[in-house]
Short mmCIF file of C-alpha atoms and ligand atoms in Angstrom, two decimals:
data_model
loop_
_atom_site.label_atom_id
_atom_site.label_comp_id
_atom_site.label_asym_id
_atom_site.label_seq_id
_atom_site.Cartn_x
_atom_site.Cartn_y
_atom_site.Cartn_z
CA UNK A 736 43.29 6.55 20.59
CA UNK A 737 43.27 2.86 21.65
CA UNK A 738 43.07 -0.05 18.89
CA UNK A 739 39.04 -0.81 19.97
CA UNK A 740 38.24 2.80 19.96
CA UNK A 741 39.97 3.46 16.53
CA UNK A 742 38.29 0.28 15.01
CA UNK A 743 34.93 1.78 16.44
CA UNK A 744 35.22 4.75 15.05
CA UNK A 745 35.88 3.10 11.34
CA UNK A 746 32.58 1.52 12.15
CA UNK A 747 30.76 4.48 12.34
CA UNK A 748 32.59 6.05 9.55
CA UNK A 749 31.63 3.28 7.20
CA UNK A 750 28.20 3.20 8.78
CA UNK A 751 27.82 6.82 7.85
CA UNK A 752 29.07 6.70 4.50
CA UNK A 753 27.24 3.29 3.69
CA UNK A 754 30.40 1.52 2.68
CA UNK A 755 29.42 3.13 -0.81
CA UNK A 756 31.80 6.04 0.67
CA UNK A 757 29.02 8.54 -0.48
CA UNK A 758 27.82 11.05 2.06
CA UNK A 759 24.22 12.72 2.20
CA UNK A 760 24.16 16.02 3.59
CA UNK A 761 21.28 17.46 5.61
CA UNK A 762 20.97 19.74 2.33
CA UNK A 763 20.42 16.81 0.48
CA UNK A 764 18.09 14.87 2.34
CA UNK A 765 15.82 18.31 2.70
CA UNK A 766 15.77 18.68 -1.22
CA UNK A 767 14.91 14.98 -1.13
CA UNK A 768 12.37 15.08 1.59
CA UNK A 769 10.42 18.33 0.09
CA UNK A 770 10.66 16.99 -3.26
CA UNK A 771 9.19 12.96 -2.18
CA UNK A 772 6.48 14.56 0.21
CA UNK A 773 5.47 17.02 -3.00
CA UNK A 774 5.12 13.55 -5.36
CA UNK A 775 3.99 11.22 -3.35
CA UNK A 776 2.76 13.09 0.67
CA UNK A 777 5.28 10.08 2.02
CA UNK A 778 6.64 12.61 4.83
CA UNK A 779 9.99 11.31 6.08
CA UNK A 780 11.24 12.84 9.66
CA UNK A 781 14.82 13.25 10.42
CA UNK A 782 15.23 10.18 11.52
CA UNK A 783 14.78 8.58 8.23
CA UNK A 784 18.20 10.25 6.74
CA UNK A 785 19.61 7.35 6.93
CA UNK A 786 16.79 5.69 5.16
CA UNK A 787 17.06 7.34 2.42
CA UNK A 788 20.47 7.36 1.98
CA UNK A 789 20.77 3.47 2.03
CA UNK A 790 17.77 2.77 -0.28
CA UNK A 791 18.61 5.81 -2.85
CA UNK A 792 22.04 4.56 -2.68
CA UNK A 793 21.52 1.89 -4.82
CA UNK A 794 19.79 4.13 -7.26
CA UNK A 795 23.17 6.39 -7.41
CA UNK A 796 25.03 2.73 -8.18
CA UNK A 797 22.37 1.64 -10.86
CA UNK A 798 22.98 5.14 -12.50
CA UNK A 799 26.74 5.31 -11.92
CA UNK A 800 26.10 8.48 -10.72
CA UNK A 801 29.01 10.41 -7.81
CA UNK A 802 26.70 12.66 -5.82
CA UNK A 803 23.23 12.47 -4.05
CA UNK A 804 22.86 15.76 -5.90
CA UNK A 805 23.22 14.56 -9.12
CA UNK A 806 20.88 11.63 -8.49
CA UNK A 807 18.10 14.99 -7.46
CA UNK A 808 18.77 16.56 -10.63
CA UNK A 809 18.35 13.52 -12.95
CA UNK A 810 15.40 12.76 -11.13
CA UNK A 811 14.14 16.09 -11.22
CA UNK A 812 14.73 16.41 -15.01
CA UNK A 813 14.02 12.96 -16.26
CA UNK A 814 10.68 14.00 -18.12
CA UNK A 815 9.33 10.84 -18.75
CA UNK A 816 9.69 10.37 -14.86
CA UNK A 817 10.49 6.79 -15.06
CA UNK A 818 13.08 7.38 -12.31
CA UNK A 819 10.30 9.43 -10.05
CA UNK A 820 8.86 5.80 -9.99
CA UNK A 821 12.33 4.17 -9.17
CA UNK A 822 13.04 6.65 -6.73
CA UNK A 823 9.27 6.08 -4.89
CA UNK A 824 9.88 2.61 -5.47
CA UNK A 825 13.02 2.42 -3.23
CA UNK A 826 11.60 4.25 -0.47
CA UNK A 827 8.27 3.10 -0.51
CA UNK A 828 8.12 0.40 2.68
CA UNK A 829 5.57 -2.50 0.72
CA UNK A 830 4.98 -4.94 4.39
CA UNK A 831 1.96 -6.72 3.91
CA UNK A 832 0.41 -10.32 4.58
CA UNK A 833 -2.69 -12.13 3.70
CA UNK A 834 -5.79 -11.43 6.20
CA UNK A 835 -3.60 -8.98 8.10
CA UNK A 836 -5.34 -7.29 10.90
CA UNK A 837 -7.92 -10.01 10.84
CA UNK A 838 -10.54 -8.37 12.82
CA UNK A 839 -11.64 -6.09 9.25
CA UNK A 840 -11.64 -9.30 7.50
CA UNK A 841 -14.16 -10.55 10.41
CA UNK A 842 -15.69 -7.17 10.54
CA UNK A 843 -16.45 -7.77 6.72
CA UNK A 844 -17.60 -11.17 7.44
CA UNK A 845 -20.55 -10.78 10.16
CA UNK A 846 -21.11 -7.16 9.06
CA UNK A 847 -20.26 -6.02 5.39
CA UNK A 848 -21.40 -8.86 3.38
CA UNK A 849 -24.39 -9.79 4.90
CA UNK A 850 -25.35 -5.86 4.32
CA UNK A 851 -24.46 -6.36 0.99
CA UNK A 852 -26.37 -9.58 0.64
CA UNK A 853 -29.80 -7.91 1.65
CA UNK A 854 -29.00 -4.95 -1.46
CA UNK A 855 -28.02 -7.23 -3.64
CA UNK A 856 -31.80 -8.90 -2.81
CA UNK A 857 -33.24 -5.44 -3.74
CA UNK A 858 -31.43 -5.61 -7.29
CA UNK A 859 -28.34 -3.96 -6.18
CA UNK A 860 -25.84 -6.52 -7.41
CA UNK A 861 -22.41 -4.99 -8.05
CA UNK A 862 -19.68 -4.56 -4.84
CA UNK A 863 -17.35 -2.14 -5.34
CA UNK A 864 -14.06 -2.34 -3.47
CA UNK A 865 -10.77 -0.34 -3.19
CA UNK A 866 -7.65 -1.63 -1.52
CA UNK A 867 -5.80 1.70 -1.59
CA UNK A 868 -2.11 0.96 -0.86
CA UNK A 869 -2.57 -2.62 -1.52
CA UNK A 870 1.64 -3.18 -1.73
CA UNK A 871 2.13 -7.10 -3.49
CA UNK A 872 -1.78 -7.65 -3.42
CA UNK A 873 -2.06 -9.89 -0.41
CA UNK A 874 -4.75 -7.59 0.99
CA UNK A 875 -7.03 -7.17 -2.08
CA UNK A 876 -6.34 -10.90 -2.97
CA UNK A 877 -7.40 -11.61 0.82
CA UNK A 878 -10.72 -9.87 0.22
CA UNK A 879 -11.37 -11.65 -2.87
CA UNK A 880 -10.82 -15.04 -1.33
CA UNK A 881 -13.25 -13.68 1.76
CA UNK A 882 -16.12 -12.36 -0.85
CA UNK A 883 -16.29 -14.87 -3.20
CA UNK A 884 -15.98 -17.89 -0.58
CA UNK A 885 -18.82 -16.03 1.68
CA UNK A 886 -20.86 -14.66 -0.73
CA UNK A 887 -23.54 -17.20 -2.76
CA UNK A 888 -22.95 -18.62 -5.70
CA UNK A 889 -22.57 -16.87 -8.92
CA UNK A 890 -22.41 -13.33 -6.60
CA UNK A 891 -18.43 -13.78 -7.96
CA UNK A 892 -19.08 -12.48 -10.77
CA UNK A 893 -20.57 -8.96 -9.38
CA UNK A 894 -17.22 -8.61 -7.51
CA UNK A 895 -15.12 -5.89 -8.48
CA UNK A 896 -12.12 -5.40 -6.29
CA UNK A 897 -9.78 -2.36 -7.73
CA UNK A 898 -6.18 -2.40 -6.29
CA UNK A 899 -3.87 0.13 -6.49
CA UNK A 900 -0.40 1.29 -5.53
CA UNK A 901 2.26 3.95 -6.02
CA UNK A 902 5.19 1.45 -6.01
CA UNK A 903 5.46 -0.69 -9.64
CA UNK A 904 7.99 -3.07 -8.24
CA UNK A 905 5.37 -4.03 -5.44
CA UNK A 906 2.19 -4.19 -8.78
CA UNK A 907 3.92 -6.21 -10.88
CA UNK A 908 4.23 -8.95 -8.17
CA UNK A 909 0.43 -8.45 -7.06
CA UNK A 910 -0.38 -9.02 -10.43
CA UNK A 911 1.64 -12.66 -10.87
CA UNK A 912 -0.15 -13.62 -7.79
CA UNK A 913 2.75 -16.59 -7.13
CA UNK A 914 3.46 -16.42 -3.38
CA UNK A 915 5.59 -18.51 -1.20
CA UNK A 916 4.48 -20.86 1.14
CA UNK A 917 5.24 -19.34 4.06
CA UNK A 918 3.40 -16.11 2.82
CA UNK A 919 0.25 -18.26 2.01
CA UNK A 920 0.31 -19.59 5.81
CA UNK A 921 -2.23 -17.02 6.92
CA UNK A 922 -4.87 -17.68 4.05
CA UNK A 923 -7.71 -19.87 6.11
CA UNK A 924 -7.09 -23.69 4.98
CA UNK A 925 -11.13 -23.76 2.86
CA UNK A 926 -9.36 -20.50 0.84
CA UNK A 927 -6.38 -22.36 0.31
CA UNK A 928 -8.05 -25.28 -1.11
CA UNK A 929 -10.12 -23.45 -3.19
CA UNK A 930 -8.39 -20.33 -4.63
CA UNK A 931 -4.48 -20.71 -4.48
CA UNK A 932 -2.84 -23.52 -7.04
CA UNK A 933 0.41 -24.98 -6.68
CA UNK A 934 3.26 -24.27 -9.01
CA UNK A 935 6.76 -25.10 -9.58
CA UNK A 936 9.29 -21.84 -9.82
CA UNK A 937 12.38 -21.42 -12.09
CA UNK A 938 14.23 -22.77 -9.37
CA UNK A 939 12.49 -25.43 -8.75
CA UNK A 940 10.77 -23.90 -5.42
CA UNK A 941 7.28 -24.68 -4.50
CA UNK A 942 5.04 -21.61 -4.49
CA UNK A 943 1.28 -20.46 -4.37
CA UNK A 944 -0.55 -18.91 -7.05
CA UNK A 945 -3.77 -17.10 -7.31
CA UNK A 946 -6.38 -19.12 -9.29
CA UNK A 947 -7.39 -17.30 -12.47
CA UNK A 948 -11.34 -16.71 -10.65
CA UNK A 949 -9.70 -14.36 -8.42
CA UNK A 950 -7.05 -12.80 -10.72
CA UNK A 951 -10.27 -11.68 -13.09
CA UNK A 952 -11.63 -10.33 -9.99
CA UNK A 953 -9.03 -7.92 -8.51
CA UNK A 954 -7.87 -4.78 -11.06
CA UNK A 955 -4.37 -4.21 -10.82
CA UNK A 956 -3.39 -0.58 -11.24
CA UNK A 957 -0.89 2.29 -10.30
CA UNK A 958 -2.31 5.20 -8.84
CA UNK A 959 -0.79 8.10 -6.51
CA UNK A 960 -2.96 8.73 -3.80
CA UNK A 961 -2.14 12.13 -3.95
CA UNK A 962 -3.98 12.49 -7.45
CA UNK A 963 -6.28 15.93 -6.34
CA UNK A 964 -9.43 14.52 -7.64
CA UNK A 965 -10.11 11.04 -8.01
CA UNK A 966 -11.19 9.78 -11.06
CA UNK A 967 -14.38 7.07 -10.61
CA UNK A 968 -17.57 7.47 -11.96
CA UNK A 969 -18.69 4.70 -9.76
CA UNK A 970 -18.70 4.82 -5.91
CA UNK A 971 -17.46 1.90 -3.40
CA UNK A 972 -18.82 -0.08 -1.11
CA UNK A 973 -15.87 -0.39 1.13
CA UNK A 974 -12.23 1.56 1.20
CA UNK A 975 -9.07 -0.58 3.00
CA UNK A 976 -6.44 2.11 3.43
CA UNK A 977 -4.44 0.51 6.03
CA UNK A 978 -0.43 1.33 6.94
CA UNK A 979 -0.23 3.66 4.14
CA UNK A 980 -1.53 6.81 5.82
CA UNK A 981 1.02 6.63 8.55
CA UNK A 982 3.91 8.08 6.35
CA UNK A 983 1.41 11.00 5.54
CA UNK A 984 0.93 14.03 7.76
CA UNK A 985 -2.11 15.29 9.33
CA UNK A 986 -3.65 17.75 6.66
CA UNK A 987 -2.36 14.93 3.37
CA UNK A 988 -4.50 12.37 5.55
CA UNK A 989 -7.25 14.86 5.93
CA UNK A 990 -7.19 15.27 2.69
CA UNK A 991 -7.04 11.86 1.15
CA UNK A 992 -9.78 10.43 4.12
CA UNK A 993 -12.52 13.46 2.60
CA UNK A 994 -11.59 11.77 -0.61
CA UNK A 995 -11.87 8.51 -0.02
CA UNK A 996 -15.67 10.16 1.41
CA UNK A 997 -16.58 11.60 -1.61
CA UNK A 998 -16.14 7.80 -3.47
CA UNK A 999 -17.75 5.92 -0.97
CA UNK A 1000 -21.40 4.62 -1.23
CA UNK A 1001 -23.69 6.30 1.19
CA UNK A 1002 -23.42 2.97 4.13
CA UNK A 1003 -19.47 2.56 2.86
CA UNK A 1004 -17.09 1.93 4.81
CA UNK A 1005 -13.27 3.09 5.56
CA UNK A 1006 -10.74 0.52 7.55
CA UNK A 1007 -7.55 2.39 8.01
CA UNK A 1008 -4.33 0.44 9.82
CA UNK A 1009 -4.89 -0.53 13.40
CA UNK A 1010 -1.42 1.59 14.72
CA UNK A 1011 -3.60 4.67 12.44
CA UNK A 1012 -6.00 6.82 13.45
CA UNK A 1013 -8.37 9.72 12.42
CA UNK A 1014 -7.94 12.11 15.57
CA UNK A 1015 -7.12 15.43 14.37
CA UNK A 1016 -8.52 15.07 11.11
CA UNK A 1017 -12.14 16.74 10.47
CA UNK A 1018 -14.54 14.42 8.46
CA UNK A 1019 -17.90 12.92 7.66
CA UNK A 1020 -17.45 9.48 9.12
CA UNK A 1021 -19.04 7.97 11.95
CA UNK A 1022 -17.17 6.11 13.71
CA UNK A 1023 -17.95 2.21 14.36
CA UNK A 1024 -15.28 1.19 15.97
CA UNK A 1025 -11.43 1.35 16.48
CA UNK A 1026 -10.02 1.75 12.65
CA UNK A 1027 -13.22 1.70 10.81
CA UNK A 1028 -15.38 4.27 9.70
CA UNK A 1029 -19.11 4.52 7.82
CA UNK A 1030 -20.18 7.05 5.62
CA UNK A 1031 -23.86 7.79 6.94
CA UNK A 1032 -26.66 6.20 5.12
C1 SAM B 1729 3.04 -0.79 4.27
S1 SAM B 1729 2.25 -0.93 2.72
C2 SAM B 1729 0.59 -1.38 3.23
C3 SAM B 1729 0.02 -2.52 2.42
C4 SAM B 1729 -1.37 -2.99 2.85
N1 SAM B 1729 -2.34 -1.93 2.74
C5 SAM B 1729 -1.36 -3.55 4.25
O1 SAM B 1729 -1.82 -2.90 5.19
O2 SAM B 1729 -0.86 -4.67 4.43
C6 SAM B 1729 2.05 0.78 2.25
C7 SAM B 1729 1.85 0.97 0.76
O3 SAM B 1729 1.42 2.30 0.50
C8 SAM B 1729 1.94 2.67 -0.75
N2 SAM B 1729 1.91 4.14 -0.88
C9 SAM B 1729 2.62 5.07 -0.18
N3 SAM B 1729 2.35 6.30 -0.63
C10 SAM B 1729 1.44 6.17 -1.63
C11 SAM B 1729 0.79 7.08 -2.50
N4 SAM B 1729 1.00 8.42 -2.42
N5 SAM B 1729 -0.08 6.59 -3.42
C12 SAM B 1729 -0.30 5.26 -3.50
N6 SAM B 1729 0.29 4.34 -2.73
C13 SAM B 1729 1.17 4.79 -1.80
C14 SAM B 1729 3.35 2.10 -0.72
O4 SAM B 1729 3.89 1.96 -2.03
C15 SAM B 1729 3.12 0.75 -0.02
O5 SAM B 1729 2.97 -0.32 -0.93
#
């Protein structure tokens, strides 16, 4: 074997091994993959074995733990399931911007609220919203800024936007609201002005943060999407569940849209991600236009 094709070859060893010199096996990566898809529907492909073994890798360091099997079974028997959550945490994929996918946010703009502006003139007041996979919160924030900047004065205070995720690491930022500036870019300059304050960081960094108006508006919690029933009494006047149904397979998204139909208003709408779609999946929803749906009225 020459020099180049020995040094390639340590390459690919190390690759494989993730310099942490710890091997997953296909048997591990199945146990893994059976076991993520039965917590969370996330449905990783062969492809991903590599995935997994990077991000969990860090877990096996943080536990000092020798074996991906070992990291399975203290997963599997850690009853308080704190490390479920680590484990989802790491191979959860949080992306996200402000007013991604603008056309919804336009959609909302010319269509949504000015629906919701002739109920709220026959007495119907509150707006119920859901961003369902809402990662660090730049897409419920986003709608917040859109609603309460759109919407008339003193209409604020019927907002209700309820944000959820499966990932804690990804709430707990959504919930501080402090974003760079970069991040903030996207926000339209009138939202800027009015809803994001400057602050100074612990190291001495500029950043954005969500004025306290919008904070009261948007409710921070974890939920698994793959809760059976879903708990509200009250129903919603629009669902965003947007590049979060793309890790799912066809019958866990059939599943989850017919829930997200059974909490929607009658007149609701559903805006999944634009690479998503509902083809293949049986349900209620008439279809507007690409990537959003309306429960008939
Ligand atoms: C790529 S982000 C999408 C964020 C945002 N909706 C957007 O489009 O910009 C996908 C999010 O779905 C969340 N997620 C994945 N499976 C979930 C589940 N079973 N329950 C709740 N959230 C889940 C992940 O934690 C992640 O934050």
């Amino acid at each position: 074997m020459s020099k180049k094709e020995t040094l390639d070859q340590e390459t690919r060893n190390a690759r494989s091994s993730g310099g942490s010199g710890i091997e997953l096996s296909a048997r591990e990566f199945e146990m893994f993959r059976s076991y993520i898809y039965e917590k969370s529907g996330i449905n990783l492909h062969d492809g991903k074995r590599e995935l997994v073994r990077t991000r969990l890798g860090s877990r096996l360091r943080a536990l000092d733990l020798a074996t991906y099997r070992d990291y399975f079974e203290y997963v599997r028997d850690d009853r308080s399931e704190q490390e479920l959550v680590n484990m989802l945490d790491a191979i959860s994929t949080n992306l996200t911007s402000f007013f991604r996918e603008i056309n919804h946010f336009t959609f909302l703009e010319q269509k949504v609220i000015p629906e919701l502006l002739r109920r709220r003139e026959k007495g119907e007041r509150e707006i119920r919203a859901w961003s369902a996979g809402c990662s660090s919160g730049e897409e419920p924030y986003s709608i917040a800024f859109l609603l309460a900047t759109r919407m008339p004065d003193g209409a604020a205070n019927d907002i209700k936007i309820l944000a959820t995720d499966l990932s804690t690491r990804a709430l707990g930022k959504a919930a501080k609201g402090v974003y760079s500036e970069e991040q903030v870019k996207t926000v339209p300059p009138d939202m800027r002005k009015q809803w994001l304050t400057t602050v100074v960081d612990e190291y001495g960094d500029k950043r954005s943060q969500v004025a306290p108006a919008i904070r009261k508006i948007v409710k921070f919690n974890r939920f698994n999407l793959m809760t059976p029933r879903f708990p509200f009494r009250r129903t919603f006047s629009f669902i965003f569940c947007r590049n979060v149904m793309i890790y799912f397979d066809k019958p866990t998204q059939e599943t989850l849209v017919n829930k997200y139909y059974d909490v929607l208003a009658k007149g609701g709408y559903l805006f999944i991600g634009h690479s998503e779609s509902l083809t293949g999946v049986k349900h209620g929803f008439r279809y507007v236009q690409p990537t959003i749906y309306q429960k008939p009225a």
